[in-house]
mmCIF file of N, CA and C in Angstrom:
data_model
loop_
_atom_site.group_PDB
_atom_site.id
_atom_site.type_symbol
_atom_site.label_atom_id
_atom_site.label_comp_id
_atom_site.label_asym_id
_atom_site.label_seq_id
_atom_site.Cartn_x
_atom_site.Cartn_y
_atom_site.Cartn_z
ATOM 1 N N MET A 1 0.934 -1.001 -0.085
ATOM 2 C CA MET A 1 -0.544 0.407 -0.291
ATOM 3 C C MET A 1 0.798 1.545 -0.204
ATOM 4 N N GLY A 2 0.642 2.372 -0.929
ATOM 5 C CA GLY A 2 1.155 3.306 -1.184
ATOM 6 C C GLY A 2 0.966 4.360 0.031
ATOM 7 N N VAL A 3 1.964 5.367 -0.074
ATOM 8 C CA VAL A 3 2.142 6.248 1.555
ATOM 9 C C VAL A 3 0.539 7.018 0.858
ATOM 10 N N ASP A 4 0.462 7.629 -0.502
ATOM 11 C CA ASP A 4 -0.958 8.527 -0.125
ATOM 12 C C ASP A 4 -2.105 7.765 -0.370
ATOM 13 N N ARG A 5 -2.555 6.542 -0.605
ATOM 14 C CA ARG A 5 -3.310 5.546 0.022
ATOM 15 C C ARG A 5 -3.331 5.816 1.788
ATOM 16 N N VAL A 6 -1.879 5.671 2.501
ATOM 17 C CA VAL A 6 -2.353 5.031 3.620
ATOM 18 C C VAL A 6 -2.787 7.097 4.374
ATOM 19 N N LEU A 7 -2.155 7.865 3.655
ATOM 20 C CA LEU A 7 -2.356 8.814 4.382
ATOM 21 C C LEU A 7 -3.589 9.434 4.273
ATOM 22 N N GLU A 8 -4.200 8.947 2.824
ATOM 23 C CA GLU A 8 -5.906 8.843 2.531
ATOM 24 C C GLU A 8 -7.021 8.525 3.793
ATOM 25 N N LEU A 9 -6.304 7.189 4.323
ATOM 26 C CA LEU A 9 -6.971 6.158 5.199
ATOM 27 C C LEU A 9 -7.000 7.625 6.489
ATOM 28 N N ALA A 10 -6.086 7.979 6.616
ATOM 29 C CA ALA A 10 -5.451 8.413 8.019
ATOM 30 C C ALA A 10 -7.006 9.228 7.790
ATOM 31 N N LYS A 11 -6.689 10.000 7.235
ATOM 32 C CA LYS A 11 -7.884 11.626 6.876
ATOM 33 C C LYS A 11 -9.173 10.578 7.157
ATOM 34 N N ALA A 12 -9.189 10.116 6.315
ATOM 35 C CA ALA A 12 -10.724 9.234 5.975
ATOM 36 C C ALA A 12 -10.883 9.478 7.950
ATOM 37 N N ALA A 13 -10.211 8.427 9.034
ATOM 38 C CA ALA A 13 -10.509 7.867 9.688
ATOM 39 C C ALA A 13 -10.751 9.067 10.886
ATOM 40 N N GLY A 14 -10.010 10.148 10.757
ATOM 41 C CA GLY A 14 -9.310 11.409 11.474
ATOM 42 C C GLY A 14 -8.957 11.427 12.485
ATOM 43 N N LEU A 15 -7.650 10.708 11.724
ATOM 44 C CA LEU A 15 -6.334 11.184 12.557
ATOM 45 C C LEU A 15 -5.015 11.455 12.353
ATOM 46 N N VAL A 16 -5.589 12.528 11.130
ATOM 47 C CA VAL A 16 -4.711 13.205 10.367
ATOM 48 C C VAL A 16 -5.547 14.511 10.341
ATOM 49 N N ASN A 17 -5.184 15.439 10.784
ATOM 50 C CA ASN A 17 -5.889 16.665 10.376
ATOM 51 C C ASN A 17 -5.482 17.591 8.619
ATOM 52 N N SER A 18 -6.557 17.817 7.807
ATOM 53 C CA SER A 18 -6.399 18.559 7.349
ATOM 54 C C SER A 18 -5.184 19.955 7.187
ATOM 55 N N ALA A 19 -4.885 20.611 6.233
ATOM 56 C CA ALA A 19 -4.513 21.779 6.474
ATOM 57 C C ALA A 19 -5.616 22.814 6.427
ATOM 58 N N PRO A 20 -5.632 23.422 6.720
ATOM 59 C CA PRO A 20 -6.668 24.351 6.988
ATOM 60 C C PRO A 20 -7.055 24.714 5.560
ATOM 61 N N ALA A 21 -8.013 25.567 5.287
ATOM 62 C CA ALA A 21 -8.499 26.124 3.367
ATOM 63 C C ALA A 21 -7.532 27.753 4.026
ATOM 64 N N LEU A 22 -7.316 27.665 2.571
ATOM 65 C CA LEU A 22 -5.979 29.350 2.399
ATOM 66 C C LEU A 22 -7.272 29.977 2.722
ATOM 67 N N ASP A 23 -8.005 30.827 3.041
ATOM 68 C CA ASP A 23 -8.325 32.084 3.052
ATOM 69 C C ASP A 23 -8.622 32.980 1.069
ATOM 70 N N VAL A 24 -6.954 33.538 1.267
ATOM 71 C CA VAL A 24 -7.359 34.454 0.289
ATOM 72 C C VAL A 24 -5.472 34.642 -0.506
ATOM 73 N N TYR A 25 -5.768 34.725 -1.811
ATOM 74 C CA TYR A 25 -4.022 34.481 -2.861
ATOM 75 C C TYR A 25 -3.901 35.504 -3.133
ATOM 76 N N ALA A 26 -2.983 36.330 -3.038
ATOM 77 C CA ALA A 26 -2.789 37.710 -3.397
ATOM 78 C C ALA A 26 -2.109 37.944 -4.450
ATOM 79 N N ILE A 27 -2.606 38.312 -5.500
ATOM 80 C CA ILE A 27 -2.653 38.411 -7.294
ATOM 81 C C ILE A 27 -2.106 40.280 -7.375
ATOM 82 N N VAL A 28 -0.492 39.961 -7.234
ATOM 83 C CA VAL A 28 0.460 41.324 -7.959
ATOM 84 C C VAL A 28 0.720 41.719 -9.054
ATOM 85 N N THR A 29 0.147 42.626 -10.006
ATOM 86 C CA THR A 29 0.878 42.836 -11.483
ATOM 87 C C THR A 29 1.674 44.073 -11.349
ATOM 88 N N GLU A 30 1.452 45.261 -9.934
ATOM 89 C CA GLU A 30 2.868 46.152 -9.966
ATOM 90 C C GLU A 30 4.027 45.606 -8.660
ATOM 91 N N PRO A 31 5.410 45.335 -9.137
ATOM 92 C CA PRO A 31 5.829 44.925 -8.300
ATOM 93 C C PRO A 31 6.308 46.154 -7.695
ATOM 94 N N SER A 32 5.768 47.253 -8.064
ATOM 95 C CA SER A 32 6.620 48.913 -7.484
ATOM 96 C C SER A 32 5.713 48.854 -6.205
ATOM 97 N N ALA A 33 4.541 48.287 -6.270
ATOM 98 C CA ALA A 33 3.523 48.429 -5.374
ATOM 99 C C ALA A 33 3.575 47.133 -3.754
ATOM 100 N N MET A 34 4.907 45.991 -4.105
ATOM 101 C CA MET A 34 5.020 45.480 -3.285
ATOM 102 C C MET A 34 4.959 45.989 -1.272
ATOM 103 N N PRO A 35 5.581 46.545 -1.268
ATOM 104 C CA PRO A 35 5.859 47.922 -0.021
ATOM 105 C C PRO A 35 3.682 47.496 1.079
ATOM 106 N N LEU A 36 3.206 48.364 -0.308
ATOM 107 C CA LEU A 36 2.081 48.585 -0.029
ATOM 108 C C LEU A 36 1.606 47.115 0.115
ATOM 109 N N VAL A 37 1.854 46.508 -0.244
ATOM 110 C CA VAL A 37 0.857 45.072 -0.640
ATOM 111 C C VAL A 37 1.537 44.207 0.513
ATOM 112 N N LEU A 38 2.201 43.894 1.274
ATOM 113 C CA LEU A 38 2.444 43.497 2.081
ATOM 114 C C LEU A 38 2.692 44.004 3.387
ATOM 115 N N SER A 39 2.649 45.564 3.778
ATOM 116 C CA SER A 39 2.126 45.979 4.281
ATOM 117 C C SER A 39 0.061 44.960 5.018
ATOM 118 N N THR A 40 -0.163 45.492 3.745
ATOM 119 C CA THR A 40 -1.774 44.910 3.647
ATOM 120 C C THR A 40 -2.246 43.851 3.767
ATOM 121 N N LEU A 41 -1.013 42.881 3.116
ATOM 122 C CA LEU A 41 -1.086 41.365 3.984
ATOM 123 C C LEU A 41 -0.596 40.937 5.037
ATOM 124 N N GLN A 42 0.000 41.730 6.037
ATOM 125 C CA GLN A 42 0.613 41.977 7.614
ATOM 126 C C GLN A 42 -0.282 41.997 7.837
ATOM 127 N N SER A 43 -1.664 43.034 7.892
ATOM 128 C CA SER A 43 -2.609 43.439 8.573
ATOM 129 C C SER A 43 -4.018 41.932 8.512
ATOM 130 N N LEU A 44 -3.915 41.393 7.294
ATOM 131 C CA LEU A 44 -4.991 40.805 7.096
ATOM 132 C C LEU A 44 -4.338 39.501 8.175
ATOM 133 N N ARG A 45 -3.248 39.216 8.049
ATOM 134 C CA ARG A 45 -2.525 37.540 9.235
ATOM 135 C C ARG A 45 -3.326 38.210 10.084
ATOM 136 N N ILE A 46 -2.745 39.525 10.250
ATOM 137 C CA ILE A 46 -2.934 39.977 11.768
ATOM 138 C C ILE A 46 -4.550 39.467 12.198
ATOM 139 N N ALA A 47 -5.557 40.026 11.452
ATOM 140 C CA ALA A 47 -7.106 39.086 11.342
ATOM 141 C C ALA A 47 -7.787 38.411 11.283
ATOM 142 N N GLY A 48 -5.767 37.575 11.118
ATOM 143 C CA GLY A 48 -6.694 36.082 11.029
ATOM 144 C C GLY A 48 -7.030 36.025 10.042
ATOM 145 N N VAL A 49 -6.794 36.538 8.841
ATOM 146 C CA VAL A 49 -7.198 35.836 7.319
ATOM 147 C C VAL A 49 -5.542 35.631 6.980
ATOM 148 N N SER A 50 -5.834 33.771 6.650
ATOM 149 C CA SER A 50 -5.046 33.203 5.918
ATOM 150 C C SER A 50 -4.955 34.302 4.248
ATOM 151 N N VAL A 51 -3.478 33.818 4.007
ATOM 152 C CA VAL A 51 -2.617 34.738 3.102
ATOM 153 C C VAL A 51 -1.685 34.082 2.134
ATOM 154 N N GLN A 52 -1.829 33.801 0.878
ATOM 155 C CA GLN A 52 -0.517 33.237 0.375
ATOM 156 C C GLN A 52 -0.276 34.147 -0.794
ATOM 157 N N MET A 53 0.992 34.163 -1.219
ATOM 158 C CA MET A 53 1.134 35.043 -2.547
ATOM 159 C C MET A 53 2.704 34.327 -2.563
ATOM 160 N N HIS A 54 2.388 34.366 -4.223
ATOM 161 C CA HIS A 54 3.354 33.523 -5.515
ATOM 162 C C HIS A 54 5.078 34.940 -5.110
ATOM 163 N N THR A 55 6.053 34.040 -4.306
ATOM 164 C CA THR A 55 7.676 35.126 -4.408
ATOM 165 C C THR A 55 8.717 34.350 -5.459
ATOM 166 N N SER A 56 9.211 35.354 -6.154
ATOM 167 C CA SER A 56 10.143 34.380 -6.995
ATOM 168 C C SER A 56 10.839 35.474 -7.584
ATOM 169 N N THR A 57 12.382 35.412 -6.726
ATOM 170 C CA THR A 57 13.377 36.005 -7.571
ATOM 171 C C THR A 57 13.906 36.058 -9.267
ATOM 172 N N SER A 58 13.802 34.570 -9.685
ATOM 173 C CA SER A 58 14.094 34.544 -11.004
ATOM 174 C C SER A 58 12.818 35.066 -11.997
ATOM 175 N N ASP A 59 11.609 34.776 -11.797
ATOM 176 C CA ASP A 59 10.814 35.409 -12.638
ATOM 177 C C ASP A 59 9.811 36.777 -12.630
ATOM 178 N N GLY A 60 9.851 36.850 -11.890
ATOM 179 C CA GLY A 60 9.084 38.134 -11.024
ATOM 180 C C GLY A 60 8.004 37.801 -10.117
ATOM 181 N N MET A 61 7.086 37.778 -10.380
ATOM 182 C CA MET A 61 5.426 37.774 -9.644
ATOM 183 C C MET A 61 4.826 36.839 -10.972
ATOM 184 N N GLY A 62 5.330 36.971 -12.246
ATOM 185 C CA GLY A 62 4.759 36.330 -13.713
ATOM 186 C C GLY A 62 3.607 36.652 -13.863
ATOM 187 N N SER A 63 3.563 35.854 -14.758
ATOM 188 C CA SER A 63 1.556 36.680 -15.397
ATOM 189 C C SER A 63 1.014 36.585 -14.659
ATOM 190 N N MET A 64 -0.433 37.896 -14.503
ATOM 191 C CA MET A 64 -1.224 37.223 -14.019
ATOM 192 C C MET A 64 -2.309 36.346 -14.285
ATOM 193 N N LYS A 65 -2.096 35.434 -15.314
ATOM 194 C CA LYS A 65 -2.722 34.372 -16.090
ATOM 195 C C LYS A 65 -1.724 33.005 -15.079
ATOM 196 N N SER A 66 -0.788 33.347 -14.691
ATOM 197 C CA SER A 66 -0.117 32.267 -14.552
ATOM 198 C C SER A 66 -0.617 32.269 -12.162
ATOM 199 N N GLN A 67 -0.256 33.322 -12.047
ATOM 200 C CA GLN A 67 -0.598 33.740 -10.933
ATOM 201 C C GLN A 67 -2.173 33.057 -10.571
ATOM 202 N N PHE A 68 -3.025 33.377 -11.421
ATOM 203 C CA PHE A 68 -4.003 33.175 -11.165
ATOM 204 C C PHE A 68 -4.135 31.380 -10.996
ATOM 205 N N LYS A 69 -3.273 30.508 -12.016
ATOM 206 C CA LYS A 69 -3.729 29.688 -11.401
ATOM 207 C C LYS A 69 -2.681 28.694 -10.082
ATOM 208 N N ARG A 70 -1.808 29.524 -10.426
ATOM 209 C CA ARG A 70 -1.158 29.628 -8.471
ATOM 210 C C ARG A 70 -2.196 29.387 -7.422
ATOM 211 N N ALA A 71 -3.452 30.652 -7.793
ATOM 212 C CA ALA A 71 -4.403 30.779 -6.533
ATOM 213 C C ALA A 71 -5.999 30.487 -6.875
ATOM 214 N N ASP A 72 -5.584 28.906 -8.082
ATOM 215 C CA ASP A 72 -6.720 27.777 -8.255
ATOM 216 C C ASP A 72 -5.829 27.000 -7.111
ATOM 217 N N VAL A 73 -4.681 26.323 -7.329
ATOM 218 C CA VAL A 73 -3.943 25.450 -6.888
ATOM 219 C C VAL A 73 -4.149 25.565 -5.711
ATOM 220 N N SER A 74 -3.876 26.729 -5.494
ATOM 221 C CA SER A 74 -4.058 26.702 -3.623
ATOM 222 C C SER A 74 -4.893 26.517 -3.380
ATOM 223 N N GLY A 75 -5.716 26.517 -3.768
ATOM 224 C CA GLY A 75 -7.135 25.929 -3.090
ATOM 225 C C GLY A 75 -8.298 27.504 -2.132
ATOM 226 N N ALA A 76 -7.487 27.993 -2.844
ATOM 227 C CA ALA A 76 -7.914 30.050 -1.674
ATOM 228 C C ALA A 76 -9.408 30.051 -2.102
ATOM 229 N N ARG A 77 -10.455 30.572 -1.089
ATOM 230 C CA ARG A 77 -11.701 31.218 -1.301
ATOM 231 C C ARG A 77 -11.721 31.819 -2.092
ATOM 232 N N TYR A 78 -10.647 33.338 -2.253
ATOM 233 C CA TYR A 78 -10.216 34.749 -2.815
ATOM 234 C C TYR A 78 -9.250 34.996 -3.467
ATOM 235 N N ALA A 79 -9.319 35.648 -4.340
ATOM 236 C CA ALA A 79 -8.126 35.956 -5.103
ATOM 237 C C ALA A 79 -8.520 37.635 -4.673
ATOM 238 N N LEU A 80 -6.877 38.437 -3.679
ATOM 239 C CA LEU A 80 -6.917 39.259 -4.016
ATOM 240 C C LEU A 80 -6.156 40.266 -5.070
ATOM 241 N N ILE A 81 -6.512 41.060 -6.153
ATOM 242 C CA ILE A 81 -6.038 41.451 -7.095
ATOM 243 C C ILE A 81 -5.965 42.959 -6.612
ATOM 244 N N PHE A 82 -3.986 43.198 -6.724
ATOM 245 C CA PHE A 82 -3.178 44.265 -6.658
ATOM 246 C C PHE A 82 -3.007 45.185 -7.938
ATOM 247 N N GLY A 83 -4.462 45.403 -8.842
ATOM 248 C CA GLY A 83 -3.305 45.881 -10.568
ATOM 249 C C GLY A 83 -3.067 47.196 -10.259
ATOM 250 N N ALA A 84 -2.935 47.987 -11.397
ATOM 251 C CA ALA A 84 -2.174 49.370 -10.989
ATOM 252 C C ALA A 84 -4.133 49.991 -10.516
ATOM 253 N N ASP A 85 -4.778 50.063 -11.542
ATOM 254 C CA ASP A 85 -6.062 50.804 -11.108
ATOM 255 C C ASP A 85 -6.695 50.884 -9.956
ATOM 256 N N GLU A 86 -5.952 49.233 -8.965
ATOM 257 C CA GLU A 86 -6.666 49.359 -7.818
ATOM 258 C C GLU A 86 -5.681 50.415 -6.608
ATOM 259 N N ILE A 87 -4.101 50.088 -6.931
ATOM 260 C CA ILE A 87 -3.173 50.313 -6.326
ATOM 261 C C ILE A 87 -3.225 52.253 -6.594
ATOM 262 N N LYS A 88 -3.379 52.814 -7.526
ATOM 263 C CA LYS A 88 -3.949 54.417 -7.817
ATOM 264 C C LYS A 88 -4.624 54.667 -7.012
ATOM 265 N N THR A 89 -6.169 53.962 -7.118
ATOM 266 C CA THR A 89 -7.310 54.554 -5.350
ATOM 267 C C THR A 89 -7.122 53.358 -4.852
ATOM 268 N N GLY A 90 -6.075 52.867 -4.196
ATOM 269 C CA GLY A 90 -6.058 52.399 -2.330
ATOM 270 C C GLY A 90 -7.097 51.414 -2.129
ATOM 271 N N GLN A 91 -7.316 50.433 -3.691
ATOM 272 C CA GLN A 91 -7.924 49.126 -3.055
ATOM 273 C C GLN A 91 -7.705 48.239 -3.219
ATOM 274 N N VAL A 92 -8.429 47.398 -3.512
ATOM 275 C CA VAL A 92 -8.071 45.648 -3.691
ATOM 276 C C VAL A 92 -9.142 45.157 -4.616
ATOM 277 N N THR A 93 -8.978 44.882 -5.657
ATOM 278 C CA THR A 93 -10.746 43.779 -6.055
ATOM 279 C C THR A 93 -10.413 42.340 -5.568
ATOM 280 N N ILE A 94 -11.439 41.901 -4.806
ATOM 281 C CA ILE A 94 -11.603 40.329 -4.344
ATOM 282 C C ILE A 94 -12.449 39.168 -5.545
ATOM 283 N N LYS A 95 -11.895 38.379 -5.901
ATOM 284 C CA LYS A 95 -12.535 37.554 -6.938
ATOM 285 C C LYS A 95 -12.312 36.391 -6.221
ATOM 286 N N PRO A 96 -13.910 36.134 -6.098
ATOM 287 C CA PRO A 96 -14.106 34.264 -5.170
ATOM 288 C C PRO A 96 -13.961 33.382 -6.187
ATOM 289 N N LEU A 97 -12.660 32.997 -5.965
ATOM 290 C CA LEU A 97 -12.689 31.785 -6.715
ATOM 291 C C LEU A 97 -13.177 30.478 -6.449
ATOM 292 N N ARG A 98 -14.299 29.960 -5.919
ATOM 293 C CA ARG A 98 -14.923 28.600 -5.009
ATOM 294 C C ARG A 98 -16.135 29.215 -5.769
ATOM 295 N N GLU A 99 -16.839 30.014 -6.026
ATOM 296 C CA GLU A 99 -17.690 30.419 -6.019
ATOM 297 C C GLU A 99 -18.490 30.688 -7.469
ATOM 298 N N SER A 100 -18.840 30.074 -8.187
ATOM 299 C CA SER A 100 -19.177 30.525 -9.314
ATOM 300 C C SER A 100 -20.320 31.772 -9.531
ATOM 301 N N ALA A 101 -21.208 31.872 -8.569
ATOM 302 C CA ALA A 101 -22.153 33.100 -8.797
ATOM 303 C C ALA A 101 -22.065 34.079 -7.897
ATOM 304 N N ALA A 102 -20.787 33.978 -7.554
ATOM 305 C CA ALA A 102 -20.403 34.863 -6.341
ATOM 306 C C ALA A 102 -19.962 36.227 -7.290
ATOM 307 N N GLN A 103 -19.623 37.334 -7.402
ATOM 308 C CA GLN A 103 -19.973 38.043 -8.342
ATOM 309 C C GLN A 103 -18.100 39.072 -7.095
ATOM 310 N N GLN A 104 -16.886 39.125 -8.311
ATOM 311 C CA GLN A 104 -16.679 40.260 -8.427
ATOM 312 C C GLN A 104 -16.425 41.285 -7.838
ATOM 313 N N THR A 105 -15.864 42.176 -6.525
ATOM 314 C CA THR A 105 -15.755 43.713 -5.320
ATOM 315 C C THR A 105 -14.675 43.614 -5.631
ATOM 316 N N THR A 106 -14.902 45.437 -5.179
ATOM 317 C CA THR A 106 -13.491 46.190 -4.917
ATOM 318 C C THR A 106 -14.244 46.485 -3.738
ATOM 319 N N GLN A 107 -13.086 46.820 -2.792
ATOM 320 C CA GLN A 107 -12.482 47.418 -1.162
ATOM 321 C C GLN A 107 -11.424 47.919 -1.487
ATOM 322 N N PRO A 108 -11.739 49.137 -0.488
ATOM 323 C CA PRO A 108 -11.008 50.350 0.028
ATOM 324 C C PRO A 108 -10.143 48.969 1.026
ATOM 325 N N LEU A 109 -8.148 49.652 0.251
ATOM 326 C CA LEU A 109 -7.636 48.946 1.405
ATOM 327 C C LEU A 109 -7.879 49.572 3.413
ATOM 328 N N SER A 110 -8.079 50.204 3.353
ATOM 329 C CA SER A 110 -8.646 50.988 4.943
ATOM 330 C C SER A 110 -8.760 50.054 5.391
ATOM 331 N N ASN A 111 -10.401 49.515 4.611
ATOM 332 C CA ASN A 111 -11.296 48.857 5.453
ATOM 333 C C ASN A 111 -11.102 47.575 4.443
ATOM 334 N N LEU A 112 -9.907 46.648 4.045
ATOM 335 C CA LEU A 112 -10.423 45.355 3.450
ATOM 336 C C LEU A 112 -10.269 44.325 4.897
ATOM 337 N N ALA A 113 -9.246 44.141 6.273
ATOM 338 C CA ALA A 113 -9.302 43.685 7.034
ATOM 339 C C ALA A 113 -10.676 43.276 7.532
ATOM 340 N N SER A 114 -11.214 44.039 7.915
ATOM 341 C CA SER A 114 -12.452 44.365 8.922
ATOM 342 C C SER A 114 -13.609 43.654 7.921
ATOM 343 N N TRP A 115 -13.951 43.628 6.431
ATOM 344 C CA TRP A 115 -14.255 43.181 5.591
ATOM 345 C C TRP A 115 -14.248 41.517 5.645
ATOM 346 N N MET A 116 -12.866 41.008 5.183
ATOM 347 C CA MET A 116 -12.539 40.161 5.146
ATOM 348 C C MET A 116 -13.099 39.616 6.135
ATOM 349 N N THR A 117 -12.575 39.637 7.734
ATOM 350 C CA THR A 117 -12.934 39.719 9.120
ATOM 351 C C THR A 117 -14.278 39.233 9.181
ATOM 352 N N THR A 118 -15.715 39.925 8.376
ATOM 353 C CA THR A 118 -16.791 39.488 8.134
ATOM 354 C C THR A 118 -17.070 38.652 7.360
ATOM 355 N N LEU A 119 -16.598 38.391 6.621
ATOM 356 C CA LEU A 119 -16.532 37.075 5.289
ATOM 357 C C LEU A 119 -16.689 35.827 5.620
ATOM 358 N N GLN A 120 -15.254 35.806 6.838
ATOM 359 C CA GLN A 120 -14.858 34.946 6.997
ATOM 360 C C GLN A 120 -15.892 33.674 8.149
ATOM 361 N N SER A 121 -16.310 35.333 8.745
ATOM 362 C CA SER A 121 -17.586 34.514 9.832
ATOM 363 C C SER A 121 -19.043 33.646 8.859
ATOM 364 N N SER A 122 -18.784 33.747 7.949
ATOM 365 C CA SER A 122 -19.771 33.604 7.089
ATOM 366 C C SER A 122 -19.243 31.760 6.332
ATOM 367 N N PHE A 123 -18.051 31.582 6.208
ATOM 368 C CA PHE A 123 -17.641 30.174 6.001
ATOM 369 C C PHE A 123 -17.740 29.311 6.798
#
């Protein structure tokens, strides 16, 4: 019996905890916005929101398409899009990744942690 099969059986029996679901995956199209993005993500983490973002020294942040693929594979519920337009207006676009009927929305960065915490309570 392979290790993967043993792990699946252990999970099914409740002997192994699965990793907690990831709340958000940050997608950054403007590398110059990294200080603002990192500060925002830290605020989310302090508020109890689990956050992930791809970083690489060899290929930069990658294209938006590749970042969305990583967001999907990560299992995150939402993508936070930090694009040029959002950065200029002090906002972030929030795109649901697991609910096909849900619409994307835009929130001010100053209100994001509070908004995400409220959203988390509905999970």
